[in-house]
Amino acid sequence: MSALLKPFLERWRLTALVASLAMLAIAHAFETFGGLAPCALCLRAREVYWVAAGLALAGMLVTRMAAGARWRWAFDAALAAVFAFGVGLAVYHSGVEWKWWPGPTACSGGGGSVSAGQMADLLGGAKIAPPACDKAAWVFLGLSMAGWNALASLGLTALSLLAVRHEKRKPS
């Protein structure tokens, strides 16, 4: 194992917590400062990071208790499963954006911004279409946010699995 990775794997639950909160903060920044309203699949992706953050925090607390160290690998494995689910969700979302398969019916909206005219229409009883899952709101180096999320989740899954292996190799 690389000496560079060892400090992160030793405290994987803390690292996973920080990474999850960072991903949530980035998503919130895109929404708040970038004006990019999240679609239904974007919100689902955030749920993955909330679950991972809660699991990592629980793992930190449990493994600090007497005889809790034996559960480190289990929390790391559970984090790997959560992040792997995130990979699948992000790949699915990317495929919806690329029109490889249809998205959920809740994602058939039309845009992310609301004009003053639309607000007046809303007050008059009209409905505003939510952001569509099949339109990438932001692309960098050919990847949408869903694509970047897939890569981040894949990396976090791999690191979680390395943390499991690291814990299993520790002497009892």
C-alpha atoms as an extended CHARMM CRD file, in Angstrom:
* protein
*
       172  EXT
         1         1  MET       CA              0.0000000000        0.0000000000        0.0000000000  PROA      1               0.0000000000
         2         2  SER       CA              1.1820000000        3.4590000000       -0.8050000000  PROA      2               0.0000000000
         3         3  ALA       CA              2.4570000000        5.5340000000        2.0840000000  PROA      3               0.0000000000
         4         4  LEU       CA              0.4150000000        8.3670000000        0.6180000000  PROA      4               0.0000000000
         5         5  LEU       CA             -2.8680000000        6.4600000000        1.0420000000  PROA      5               0.0000000000
         6         6  LYS       CA             -2.1730000000        4.9830000000        4.4690000000  PROA      6               0.0000000000
         7         7  PRO       CA             -3.2060000000        8.0700000000        6.5240000000  PROA      7               0.0000000000
         8         8  PHE       CA             -6.5130000000        8.2720000000        4.6410000000  PROA      8               0.0000000000
         9         9  LEU       CA             -7.2180000000        4.5530000000        5.0290000000  PROA      9               0.0000000000
        10        10  GLU       CA             -6.3600000000        4.6600000000        8.7480000000  PROA      10              0.0000000000
        11        11  ARG       CA             -9.1230000000        7.2140000000        9.2180000000  PROA      11              0.0000000000
        12        12  TRP       CA            -11.3580000000        6.1980000000        6.3610000000  PROA      12              0.0000000000
        13        13  ARG       CA            -14.6360000000        6.9440000000        8.1150000000  PROA      13              0.0000000000
        14        14  LEU       CA            -13.5070000000       10.5270000000        8.7710000000  PROA      14              0.0000000000
        15        15  THR       CA            -12.2210000000       10.8460000000        5.2030000000  PROA      15              0.0000000000
        16        16  ALA       CA            -15.5190000000        9.5220000000        3.8190000000  PROA      16              0.0000000000
        17        17  LEU       CA            -17.4580000000       11.9550000000        6.0170000000  PROA      17              0.0000000000
        18        18  VAL       CA            -15.3850000000       14.9120000000        4.8110000000  PROA      18              0.0000000000
        19        19  ALA       CA            -15.6170000000       13.7720000000        1.1660000000  PROA      19              0.0000000000
        20        20  SER       CA            -19.4020000000       13.3370000000        1.4050000000  PROA      20              0.0000000000
        21        21  LEU       CA            -19.8880000000       16.7370000000        3.0060000000  PROA      21              0.0000000000
        22        22  ALA       CA            -17.6150000000       18.2930000000        0.3790000000  PROA      22              0.0000000000
        23        23  MET       CA            -19.6820000000       16.7710000000       -2.4310000000  PROA      23              0.0000000000
        24        24  LEU       CA            -22.8620000000       18.1040000000       -0.8180000000  PROA      24              0.0000000000
        25        25  ALA       CA            -21.2700000000       21.5470000000       -0.4270000000  PROA      25              0.0000000000
        26        26  ILE       CA            -20.2070000000       21.5630000000       -4.0850000000  PROA      26              0.0000000000
        27        27  ALA       CA            -23.7190000000       20.6320000000       -5.2120000000  PROA      27              0.0000000000
        28        28  HSD       CA            -25.1810000000       23.3350000000       -2.9800000000  PROA      28              0.0000000000
        29        29  ALA       CA            -22.7180000000       25.8980000000       -4.3760000000  PROA      29              0.0000000000
        30        30  PHE       CA            -23.7010000000       25.0540000000       -7.9570000000  PROA      30              0.0000000000
        31        31  GLU       CA            -27.3230000000       25.5440000000       -6.9580000000  PROA      31              0.0000000000
        32        32  THR       CA            -26.8930000000       28.6780000000       -4.8480000000  PROA      32              0.0000000000
        33        33  PHE       CA            -24.1510000000       30.5530000000       -6.6660000000  PROA      33              0.0000000000
        34        34  GLY       CA            -24.4020000000       28.9890000000      -10.1090000000  PROA      34              0.0000000000
        35        35  GLY       CA            -28.1940000000       29.1450000000      -10.3170000000  PROA      35              0.0000000000
        36        36  LEU       CA            -28.4060000000       25.4910000000      -11.3970000000  PROA      36              0.0000000000
        37        37  ALA       CA            -31.5620000000       23.9870000000       -9.9570000000  PROA      37              0.0000000000
        38        38  PRO       CA            -31.2230000000       20.2380000000       -9.2780000000  PROA      38              0.0000000000
        39        39  CYS       CA            -33.3660000000       17.7380000000      -11.1280000000  PROA      39              0.0000000000
        40        40  ALA       CA            -34.9270000000       14.7230000000       -9.3930000000  PROA      40              0.0000000000
        41        41  LEU       CA            -31.9000000000       12.4960000000      -10.0990000000  PROA      41              0.0000000000
        42        42  CYS       CA            -29.5270000000       15.1930000000       -8.8240000000  PROA      42              0.0000000000
        43        43  LEU       CA            -31.4720000000       15.2370000000       -5.5650000000  PROA      43              0.0000000000
        44        44  ARG       CA            -31.2390000000       11.4250000000       -5.3710000000  PROA      44              0.0000000000
        45        45  ALA       CA            -27.4630000000       11.6790000000       -5.8180000000  PROA      45              0.0000000000
        46        46  ARG       CA            -27.3500000000       14.0490000000       -2.8560000000  PROA      46              0.0000000000
        47        47  GLU       CA            -29.2320000000       11.5050000000       -0.7630000000  PROA      47              0.0000000000
        48        48  VAL       CA            -26.4110000000        9.0200000000       -1.3950000000  PROA      48              0.0000000000
        49        49  TYR       CA            -23.9110000000       11.4470000000        0.1270000000  PROA      49              0.0000000000
        50        50  TRP       CA            -26.1950000000       12.1680000000        3.0950000000  PROA      50              0.0000000000
        51        51  VAL       CA            -26.4410000000        8.4210000000        3.7800000000  PROA      51              0.0000000000
        52        52  ALA       CA            -22.6810000000        8.0270000000        3.4150000000  PROA      52              0.0000000000
        53        53  ALA       CA            -22.0570000000       10.9580000000        5.7700000000  PROA      53              0.0000000000
        54        54  GLY       CA            -24.4050000000        9.5120000000        8.3880000000  PROA      54              0.0000000000
        55        55  LEU       CA            -22.8850000000        6.0610000000        8.0580000000  PROA      55              0.0000000000
        56        56  ALA       CA            -19.3500000000        7.4430000000        8.3090000000  PROA      56              0.0000000000
        57        57  LEU       CA            -20.2750000000        9.4260000000       11.4270000000  PROA      57              0.0000000000
        58        58  ALA       CA            -21.9120000000        6.3740000000       12.9960000000  PROA      58              0.0000000000
        59        59  GLY       CA            -18.8180000000        4.3510000000       12.1260000000  PROA      59              0.0000000000
        60        60  MET       CA            -16.5920000000        6.9190000000       13.7890000000  PROA      60              0.0000000000
        61        61  LEU       CA            -18.6630000000        6.7680000000       16.9660000000  PROA      61              0.0000000000
        62        62  VAL       CA            -19.0440000000        2.9770000000       17.0990000000  PROA      62              0.0000000000
        63        63  THR       CA            -15.3760000000        2.2480000000       16.4310000000  PROA      63              0.0000000000
        64        64  ARG       CA            -14.3750000000        4.5270000000       19.3260000000  PROA      64              0.0000000000
        65        65  MET       CA            -16.3620000000        2.4240000000       21.8000000000  PROA      65              0.0000000000
        66        66  ALA       CA            -14.9280000000       -0.5450000000       23.6540000000  PROA      66              0.0000000000
        67        67  ALA       CA            -14.5400000000       -3.4510000000       21.2270000000  PROA      67              0.0000000000
        68        68  GLY       CA            -15.7240000000       -1.1700000000       18.4380000000  PROA      68              0.0000000000
        69        69  ALA       CA            -12.5080000000       -1.4630000000       16.4490000000  PROA      69              0.0000000000
        70        70  ARG       CA            -13.5990000000       -4.8710000000       15.1750000000  PROA      70              0.0000000000
        71        71  TRP       CA            -16.4130000000       -3.1230000000       13.2670000000  PROA      71              0.0000000000
        72        72  ARG       CA            -14.1470000000       -0.8030000000       11.2700000000  PROA      72              0.0000000000
        73        73  TRP       CA            -14.0190000000       -3.0820000000        8.2350000000  PROA      73              0.0000000000
        74        74  ALA       CA            -17.8190000000       -3.4810000000        8.3100000000  PROA      74              0.0000000000
        75        75  PHE       CA            -18.3970000000        0.2630000000        8.2240000000  PROA      75              0.0000000000
        76        76  ASP       CA            -15.8370000000        0.5860000000        5.4350000000  PROA      76              0.0000000000
        77        77  ALA       CA            -17.6310000000       -2.1500000000        3.4880000000  PROA      77              0.0000000000
        78        78  ALA       CA            -20.9870000000       -0.4690000000        4.0510000000  PROA      78              0.0000000000
        79        79  LEU       CA            -19.5140000000        2.8030000000        2.7880000000  PROA      79              0.0000000000
        80        80  ALA       CA            -18.2330000000        0.9650000000       -0.2940000000  PROA      80              0.0000000000
        81        81  ALA       CA            -21.7720000000       -0.3210000000       -0.9300000000  PROA      81              0.0000000000
        82        82  VAL       CA            -23.2940000000        3.1590000000       -0.5410000000  PROA      82              0.0000000000
        83        83  PHE       CA            -20.7170000000        4.7530000000       -2.8350000000  PROA      83              0.0000000000
        84        84  ALA       CA            -21.1520000000        1.9060000000       -5.3570000000  PROA      84              0.0000000000
        85        85  PHE       CA            -24.8810000000        2.6300000000       -5.3880000000  PROA      85              0.0000000000
        86        86  GLY       CA            -23.9030000000        6.2520000000       -6.0740000000  PROA      86              0.0000000000
        87        87  VAL       CA            -21.8150000000        5.1100000000       -9.0580000000  PROA      87              0.0000000000
        88        88  GLY       CA            -24.8060000000        3.2500000000      -10.4780000000  PROA      88              0.0000000000
        89        89  LEU       CA            -27.1250000000        6.1920000000       -9.9490000000  PROA      89              0.0000000000
        90        90  ALA       CA            -24.6680000000        8.6380000000      -11.5310000000  PROA      90              0.0000000000
        91        91  VAL       CA            -24.0700000000        6.3630000000      -14.5370000000  PROA      91              0.0000000000
        92        92  TYR       CA            -27.8420000000        6.0070000000      -14.9300000000  PROA      92              0.0000000000
        93        93  HSD       CA            -28.2230000000        9.7990000000      -14.7670000000  PROA      93              0.0000000000
        94        94  SER       CA            -25.4270000000       10.2730000000      -17.3120000000  PROA      94              0.0000000000
        95        95  GLY       CA            -27.1280000000        7.7950000000      -19.6230000000  PROA      95              0.0000000000
        96        96  VAL       CA            -30.3770000000        9.7280000000      -19.3180000000  PROA      96              0.0000000000
        97        97  GLU       CA            -28.5080000000       12.9250000000      -20.2330000000  PROA      97              0.0000000000
        98        98  TRP       CA            -26.9160000000       11.2310000000      -23.2610000000  PROA      98              0.0000000000
        99        99  LYS       CA            -30.3790000000        9.8610000000      -24.2300000000  PROA      99              0.0000000000
       100       100  TRP       CA            -29.1420000000        6.2680000000      -23.9880000000  PROA      100             0.0000000000
       101       101  TRP       CA            -32.2450000000        5.3650000000      -21.9870000000  PROA      101             0.0000000000
       102       102  PRO       CA            -35.2740000000        7.2160000000      -20.6860000000  PROA      102             0.0000000000
       103       103  GLY       CA            -35.2460000000        8.8680000000      -17.2980000000  PROA      103             0.0000000000
       104       104  PRO       CA            -37.9640000000        8.6840000000      -14.6820000000  PROA      104             0.0000000000
       105       105  THR       CA            -41.2120000000       10.4820000000      -15.4770000000  PROA      105             0.0000000000
       106       106  ALA       CA            -40.4960000000       12.9150000000      -12.6180000000  PROA      106             0.0000000000
       107       107  CYS       CA            -37.5840000000       14.2040000000      -14.7100000000  PROA      107             0.0000000000
       108       108  SER       CA            -39.4610000000       15.4240000000      -17.7440000000  PROA      108             0.0000000000
       109       109  GLY       CA            -39.3050000000       19.0950000000      -16.8160000000  PROA      109             0.0000000000
       110       110  GLY       CA            -38.1390000000       21.8800000000      -18.9890000000  PROA      110             0.0000000000
       111       111  GLY       CA            -35.6890000000       24.1810000000      -17.2180000000  PROA      111             0.0000000000
       112       112  GLY       CA            -34.0630000000       25.4490000000      -14.0690000000  PROA      112             0.0000000000
       113       113  SER       CA            -34.7820000000       29.1720000000      -13.9230000000  PROA      113             0.0000000000
       114       114  VAL       CA            -37.9590000000       31.1100000000      -13.2330000000  PROA      114             0.0000000000
       115       115  SER       CA            -38.6190000000       34.4670000000      -14.8520000000  PROA      115             0.0000000000
       116       116  ALA       CA            -40.8080000000       37.2410000000      -13.4250000000  PROA      116             0.0000000000
       117       117  GLY       CA            -43.4190000000       36.3980000000      -16.0600000000  PROA      117             0.0000000000
       118       118  GLN       CA            -43.4080000000       32.7490000000      -15.0070000000  PROA      118             0.0000000000
       119       119  MET       CA            -43.7570000000       33.8010000000      -11.3760000000  PROA      119             0.0000000000
       120       120  ALA       CA            -46.8270000000       35.8820000000      -12.3040000000  PROA      120             0.0000000000
       121       121  ASP       CA            -48.1770000000       32.8750000000      -14.2180000000  PROA      121             0.0000000000
       122       122  LEU       CA            -47.5590000000       30.6830000000      -11.1600000000  PROA      122             0.0000000000
       123       123  LEU       CA            -49.5250000000       33.0800000000       -8.9760000000  PROA      123             0.0000000000
       124       124  GLY       CA            -52.2920000000       32.8160000000      -11.5590000000  PROA      124             0.0000000000
       125       125  GLY       CA            -52.3770000000       29.0140000000      -11.2180000000  PROA      125             0.0000000000
       126       126  ALA       CA            -49.9090000000       27.9180000000      -13.8990000000  PROA      126             0.0000000000
       127       127  LYS       CA            -47.3500000000       25.1860000000      -13.2360000000  PROA      127             0.0000000000
       128       128  ILE       CA            -43.6020000000       25.6210000000      -13.5930000000  PROA      128             0.0000000000
       129       129  ALA       CA            -41.6950000000       22.7340000000      -15.1220000000  PROA      129             0.0000000000
       130       130  PRO       CA            -38.9100000000       21.3850000000      -12.8950000000  PROA      130             0.0000000000
       131       131  PRO       CA            -35.3770000000       20.9410000000      -14.2630000000  PROA      131             0.0000000000
       132       132  ALA       CA            -35.1250000000       18.0640000000      -16.7210000000  PROA      132             0.0000000000
       133       133  CYS       CA            -32.8570000000       15.1090000000      -15.9460000000  PROA      133             0.0000000000
       134       134  ASP       CA            -32.1020000000       14.5570000000      -19.6180000000  PROA      134             0.0000000000
       135       135  LYS       CA            -30.4250000000       17.9450000000      -20.1030000000  PROA      135             0.0000000000
       136       136  ALA       CA            -26.9810000000       18.4740000000      -18.6290000000  PROA      136             0.0000000000
       137       137  ALA       CA            -27.0080000000       21.8550000000      -16.8940000000  PROA      137             0.0000000000
       138       138  TRP       CA            -23.2010000000       22.0530000000      -16.7460000000  PROA      138             0.0000000000
       139       139  VAL       CA            -20.4300000000       20.3040000000      -18.6660000000  PROA      139             0.0000000000
       140       140  PHE       CA            -16.6750000000       20.4180000000      -18.0580000000  PROA      140             0.0000000000
       141       141  LEU       CA            -14.1630000000       18.4960000000      -20.1880000000  PROA      141             0.0000000000
       142       142  GLY       CA            -17.0220000000       16.6360000000      -21.8510000000  PROA      142             0.0000000000
       143       143  LEU       CA            -18.5490000000       15.3660000000      -18.6060000000  PROA      143             0.0000000000
       144       144  SER       CA            -21.6940000000       16.6410000000      -16.9360000000  PROA      144             0.0000000000
       145       145  MET       CA            -22.0640000000       16.9000000000      -13.1780000000  PROA      145             0.0000000000
       146       146  ALA       CA            -23.5490000000       13.3990000000      -13.2410000000  PROA      146             0.0000000000
       147       147  GLY       CA            -20.4660000000       12.1310000000      -15.0870000000  PROA      147             0.0000000000
       148       148  TRP       CA            -18.1100000000       13.7880000000      -12.6070000000  PROA      148             0.0000000000
       149       149  ASN       CA            -20.2220000000       12.3820000000       -9.7840000000  PROA      149             0.0000000000
       150       150  ALA       CA            -19.8160000000        8.8950000000      -11.2690000000  PROA      150             0.0000000000
       151       151  LEU       CA            -16.0320000000        9.2960000000      -11.2380000000  PROA      151             0.0000000000
       152       152  ALA       CA            -16.0010000000       10.7000000000       -7.6890000000  PROA      152             0.0000000000
       153       153  SER       CA            -18.2560000000        7.9180000000       -6.4430000000  PROA      153             0.0000000000
       154       154  LEU       CA            -16.1210000000        5.3090000000       -8.2010000000  PROA      154             0.0000000000
       155       155  GLY       CA            -13.0170000000        6.6910000000       -6.5090000000  PROA      155             0.0000000000
       156       156  LEU       CA            -14.7320000000        6.6970000000       -3.1130000000  PROA      156             0.0000000000
       157       157  THR       CA            -15.9110000000        3.1160000000       -3.6850000000  PROA      157             0.0000000000
       158       158  ALA       CA            -12.3810000000        1.9880000000       -4.5420000000  PROA      158             0.0000000000
       159       159  LEU       CA            -10.9190000000        3.7590000000       -1.5140000000  PROA      159             0.0000000000
       160       160  SER       CA            -13.5820000000        2.2230000000        0.7220000000  PROA      160             0.0000000000
       161       161  LEU       CA            -12.6410000000       -1.2340000000       -0.5490000000  PROA      161             0.0000000000
       162       162  LEU       CA             -8.9560000000       -0.4750000000        0.0500000000  PROA      162             0.0000000000
       163       163  ALA       CA             -9.8960000000        0.5900000000        3.5760000000  PROA      163             0.0000000000
       164       164  VAL       CA            -11.6660000000       -2.7580000000        4.1000000000  PROA      164             0.0000000000
       165       165  ARG       CA             -8.5500000000       -4.5980000000        2.9420000000  PROA      165             0.0000000000
       166       166  HSD       CA             -6.3840000000       -2.3790000000        5.1340000000  PROA      166             0.0000000000
       167       167  GLU       CA             -8.5140000000       -3.1280000000        8.2120000000  PROA      167             0.0000000000
       168       168  LYS       CA             -8.6110000000       -6.8640000000        7.4900000000  PROA      168             0.0000000000
       169       169  ARG       CA             -4.7950000000       -6.9960000000        7.2630000000  PROA      169             0.0000000000
       170       170  LYS       CA             -4.2740000000       -5.3140000000       10.6180000000  PROA      170             0.0000000000
       171       171  PRO       CA             -3.0810000000       -7.6350000000       13.3770000000  PROA      171             0.0000000000
       172       172  SER       CA             -5.7760000000       -8.3780000000       15.9460000000  PROA      172             0.0000000000
